[in-house]
Amino acid sequence: MSALYDQIGASYEPVKLLPIVRYGERHTLGRLLADVRARNVLDIPCGTGFYARECMRLGARQVVGVDVSTEMISVARGMAEQDQYGIEYQVHDALRLPLLGKFDMSIAIWLFNYASNEYDLRTMFERITENLTDDGFIIGVTMDSSYRDGLDSRKYGVSLKFLEAVEGGRKWSCTLHPSGGDITFETFMLDKKCYERAAAAAGLSIEWIPIEISQDGIDAFATGFWQGAIDNPLMIAFRATRN
């Protein structure tokens, strides 16, 4: 996976302008990150640092961004120098994440969908939780396991192709369609019960939060444009807190 994202690098940034990301993911996270002010934040995987910079803009005290891709981190560091936010970036694999400190919260946007099984899910939750304060929590976005094949999702900026059933869920080929060219990778939709058990093993409870389309997004497109994504959601957010 690191090799794929090393190739993608800065070309990943336009993904944030895809309709489902701009008006769904970013809008929903805007609400969930409202209490980031004065908090220490761990962003994993940070990619090119989009949400790390957003956290600083919203008043976070400190942000450490982590990604498995050296190229993504290189791009993020370059953007951080331009923004002068003082964000620290490090290269680590989430499955082998070391102790980097004690953070008030972690944002894990498109991390857990790369777990191919419940064991890896549990390991990711455990490694992140070890880096949280006693009242720390995780905000995440992942694939929605309730998704049913057949949605015409290309208009939202993403296409999915079913590959195979795996233990606890399904494996898909996902293609994003940003302005710079298509990006294709493999992703997993593991059942919500898998997430809940994995989180519980790390001492966490999960609250599932539907992705909400912003009013700007509704106004920008024809009536009914978003109905498919609402009835058959591709993604879902969650908040994981200590038991």
CSV table of C-alpha atoms in Angstrom, one decimal, residues 39-242:
chain,number,residue,atom,x,y,z
A,39,ARG,CA,-6.5,19.5,22.0
A,40,ASN,CA,-3.4,17.4,21.0
A,41,VAL,CA,-4.4,15.4,17.9
A,42,LEU,CA,-2.9,12.3,16.2
A,43,ASP,CA,-3.9,12.2,12.6
A,44,ILE,CA,-3.4,8.7,11.1
A,45,PRO,CA,-3.2,8.2,8.1
A,46,CYS,CA,-2.6,11.9,7.4
A,47,GLY,CA,-2.0,11.6,3.7
A,48,THR,CA,-1.0,15.0,2.4
A,49,GLY,CA,-2.0,16.6,5.7
A,50,PHE,CA,-5.4,18.0,4.7
A,51,TYR,CA,-7.2,17.2,8.0
A,52,ALA,CA,-4.1,17.9,10.0
A,53,ARG,CA,-4.1,21.4,8.7
A,54,GLU,CA,-7.8,21.7,9.2
A,55,CYS,CA,-7.4,20.7,12.9
A,56,MET,CA,-4.8,23.4,13.4
A,57,ARG,CA,-7.0,25.9,11.6
A,58,LEU,CA,-9.8,25.0,14.1
A,59,GLY,CA,-7.5,25.7,17.0
A,60,ALA,CA,-5.8,22.4,17.9
A,61,ARG,CA,-2.9,22.8,20.3
A,62,GLN,CA,-0.7,20.3,18.5
A,63,VAL,CA,-1.1,17.9,15.6
A,64,VAL,CA,1.2,14.9,14.7
A,65,GLY,CA,0.5,13.4,11.3
A,66,VAL,CA,1.4,9.8,10.6
A,67,ASP,CA,1.3,8.0,7.2
A,68,VAL,CA,2.9,4.8,5.8
A,69,SER,CA,3.8,6.6,2.6
A,70,THR,CA,7.1,8.6,2.6
A,71,GLU,CA,5.9,10.6,-0.4
A,72,MET,CA,2.7,11.6,1.2
A,73,ILE,CA,4.6,12.8,4.2
A,74,SER,CA,7.0,14.7,2.0
A,75,VAL,CA,4.1,16.5,0.4
A,76,ALA,CA,2.5,17.1,3.7
A,77,ARG,CA,5.7,18.6,5.1
A,78,GLY,CA,6.0,20.9,2.1
A,79,MET,CA,2.5,22.2,2.6
A,80,ALA,CA,3.0,22.6,6.3
A,81,GLU,CA,6.0,24.8,5.6
A,82,GLN,CA,3.8,27.0,3.4
A,83,ASP,CA,1.1,27.2,6.1
A,84,GLN,CA,3.5,27.5,9.0
A,85,TYR,CA,1.3,25.5,11.3
A,86,GLY,CA,4.1,23.6,13.0
A,87,ILE,CA,2.6,20.2,12.4
A,88,GLU,CA,4.9,17.3,13.0
A,89,TYR,CA,4.9,14.5,10.4
A,90,GLN,CA,6.3,10.9,10.8
A,91,VAL,CA,6.3,7.8,8.7
A,92,HIS,CA,4.9,4.7,10.4
A,93,ASP,CA,2.7,1.7,9.6
A,94,ALA,CA,-0.5,1.8,11.7
A,95,LEU,CA,-0.2,-1.9,12.5
A,96,ARG,CA,3.2,-1.2,14.1
A,97,LEU,CA,2.6,2.3,15.4
A,98,PRO,CA,5.0,3.2,18.2
A,99,LEU,CA,4.2,5.3,21.3
A,100,LEU,CA,4.4,8.9,20.0
A,101,GLY,CA,2.8,10.6,23.0
A,102,LYS,CA,-0.5,11.0,24.7
A,103,PHE,CA,-3.1,12.6,22.6
A,104,ASP,CA,-6.5,13.9,23.4
A,105,MET,CA,-8.0,12.6,20.2
A,106,SER,CA,-7.0,10.8,17.0
A,107,ILE,CA,-8.6,11.2,13.6
A,108,ALA,CA,-8.4,8.1,11.5
A,109,ILE,CA,-9.9,9.0,8.1
A,110,TRP,CA,-9.7,6.1,5.7
A,111,LEU,CA,-7.5,3.9,7.9
A,112,PHE,CA,-9.6,1.0,9.0
A,113,ASN,CA,-10.9,0.1,5.6
A,114,TYR,CA,-7.4,-1.2,4.8
A,115,ALA,CA,-7.7,-3.9,7.5
A,116,SER,CA,-8.4,-7.1,5.7
A,117,ASN,CA,-9.5,-9.0,8.9
A,118,GLU,CA,-10.7,-8.4,12.4
A,119,TYR,CA,-7.2,-9.1,13.9
A,120,ASP,CA,-5.8,-6.2,11.9
A,121,LEU,CA,-8.7,-4.0,13.0
A,122,ARG,CA,-8.0,-4.8,16.6
A,123,THR,CA,-4.3,-4.1,16.2
A,124,MET,CA,-5.0,-0.7,14.7
A,125,PHE,CA,-7.4,0.2,17.5
A,126,GLU,CA,-4.9,-1.0,20.1
A,127,ARG,CA,-2.0,0.9,18.7
A,128,ILE,CA,-3.9,4.1,18.5
A,129,THR,CA,-5.5,3.7,21.9
A,130,GLU,CA,-2.0,3.3,23.5
A,131,ASN,CA,-1.3,6.8,22.2
A,132,LEU,CA,-4.4,8.4,23.8
A,133,THR,CA,-5.0,10.0,27.1
A,134,ASP,CA,-7.3,8.3,29.6
A,135,ASP,CA,-10.3,10.3,28.2
A,136,GLY,CA,-9.0,10.3,24.6
A,137,PHE,CA,-11.1,9.2,21.7
A,138,ILE,CA,-11.0,8.4,18.0
A,139,ILE,CA,-12.9,10.0,15.1
A,140,GLY,CA,-13.0,7.8,12.0
A,141,VAL,CA,-14.4,7.5,8.5
A,142,THR,CA,-14.5,4.1,6.8
A,143,MET,CA,-16.5,2.1,4.3
A,144,ASP,CA,-20.1,1.4,5.2
A,145,SER,CA,-20.6,-2.4,5.4
A,146,SER,CA,-24.3,-2.0,4.7
A,147,TYR,CA,-23.5,-0.8,1.2
A,148,ARG,CA,-25.3,-2.8,-1.6
A,149,ASP,CA,-23.6,-3.3,-5.0
A,150,GLY,CA,-25.4,-1.6,-7.9
A,151,LEU,CA,-25.3,2.1,-6.9
A,152,ASP,CA,-24.3,4.5,-9.7
A,153,SER,CA,-21.6,6.1,-7.6
A,154,ARG,CA,-19.4,7.5,-10.3
A,155,LYS,CA,-21.3,10.8,-10.3
A,156,TYR,CA,-20.2,11.1,-6.6
A,157,GLY,CA,-16.6,10.7,-7.6
A,158,VAL,CA,-16.0,7.1,-6.8
A,159,SER,CA,-16.6,3.7,-8.4
A,160,LEU,CA,-16.6,0.3,-6.6
A,161,LYS,CA,-16.2,-3.2,-8.0
A,162,PHE,CA,-16.8,-6.2,-5.9
A,163,LEU,CA,-13.9,-8.6,-5.8
A,164,GLU,CA,-14.6,-11.3,-3.2
A,165,ALA,CA,-16.1,-12.2,0.1
A,166,VAL,CA,-13.6,-12.3,3.0
A,167,GLU,CA,-14.1,-13.4,6.6
A,168,GLY,CA,-16.2,-10.8,8.3
A,169,GLY,CA,-17.0,-8.8,5.1
A,170,ARG,CA,-16.2,-8.0,1.5
A,171,LYS,CA,-13.2,-6.9,-0.6
A,172,TRP,CA,-13.6,-4.3,-3.3
A,173,SER,CA,-11.7,-2.5,-5.9
A,174,CYS,CA,-12.2,1.2,-5.4
A,175,THR,CA,-11.5,3.9,-8.0
A,176,LEU,CA,-11.5,7.6,-7.2
A,177,HIS,CA,-12.0,10.0,-10.1
A,178,PRO,CA,-10.3,13.3,-9.2
A,179,SER,CA,-9.3,15.9,-11.8
A,180,GLY,CA,-5.7,14.7,-11.9
A,181,GLY,CA,-6.6,11.2,-13.0
A,182,ASP,CA,-8.1,8.0,-11.6
A,183,ILE,CA,-6.7,6.4,-8.4
A,184,THR,CA,-7.5,2.7,-7.9
A,185,PHE,CA,-6.8,0.6,-4.8
A,186,GLU,CA,-8.2,-2.3,-2.9
A,187,THR,CA,-10.4,-1.7,0.2
A,188,PHE,CA,-12.4,-3.8,2.7
A,189,MET,CA,-15.9,-3.5,4.1
A,190,LEU,CA,-15.8,-5.4,7.3
A,191,ASP,CA,-19.0,-5.8,9.2
A,192,LYS,CA,-19.8,-3.3,11.9
A,193,LYS,CA,-19.8,-6.1,14.5
A,194,CYS,CA,-16.2,-6.7,13.5
A,195,TYR,CA,-15.4,-3.1,14.3
A,196,GLU,CA,-17.3,-3.2,17.5
A,197,ARG,CA,-15.5,-6.3,18.8
A,198,ALA,CA,-12.1,-5.0,17.7
A,199,ALA,CA,-12.7,-1.7,19.4
A,200,ALA,CA,-14.0,-3.4,22.5
A,201,ALA,CA,-10.8,-5.4,22.7
A,202,ALA,CA,-8.9,-2.1,22.9
A,203,GLY,CA,-11.3,-0.8,25.6
A,204,LEU,CA,-13.4,1.3,23.3
A,205,SER,CA,-17.1,1.6,22.4
A,206,ILE,CA,-18.2,2.8,18.9
A,207,GLU,CA,-20.9,5.2,18.0
A,208,TRP,CA,-21.8,5.1,14.3
A,209,ILE,CA,-22.5,8.4,12.7
A,210,PRO,CA,-24.1,8.6,9.2
A,211,ILE,CA,-22.4,10.9,6.6
A,212,GLU,CA,-24.6,14.0,6.1
A,213,ILE,CA,-24.7,15.9,2.9
A,214,SER,CA,-24.3,19.7,3.4
A,215,GLN,CA,-26.9,22.2,2.3
A,216,ASP,CA,-24.4,23.6,-0.1
A,217,GLY,CA,-24.1,20.1,-1.7
A,218,ILE,CA,-27.8,19.7,-2.0
A,219,ASP,CA,-28.1,23.1,-3.6
A,220,ALA,CA,-25.2,22.5,-6.0
A,221,PHE,CA,-26.9,19.6,-7.8
A,222,ALA,CA,-30.3,18.6,-9.3
A,223,THR,CA,-33.1,17.4,-7.1
A,224,GLY,CA,-32.6,13.7,-6.2
A,225,PHE,CA,-28.8,13.7,-7.1
A,226,TRP,CA,-27.9,12.6,-3.6
A,227,GLN,CA,-30.7,10.1,-3.0
A,228,GLY,CA,-28.7,7.1,-4.0
A,229,ALA,CA,-25.9,7.9,-1.6
A,230,ILE,CA,-28.4,8.6,1.2
A,231,ASP,CA,-30.3,5.3,0.6
A,232,ASN,CA,-27.2,3.2,0.0
A,233,PRO,CA,-24.3,4.9,1.7
A,234,LEU,CA,-20.7,4.2,0.6
A,235,MET,CA,-19.1,5.5,3.8
A,236,ILE,CA,-19.8,6.1,7.5
A,237,ALA,CA,-18.2,8.0,10.3
A,238,PHE,CA,-17.8,6.9,13.9
A,239,ARG,CA,-16.6,8.0,17.3
A,240,ALA,CA,-14.8,5.5,19.5
A,241,THR,CA,-14.5,6.4,23.2
A,242,ARG,CA,-13.1,4.5,26.2
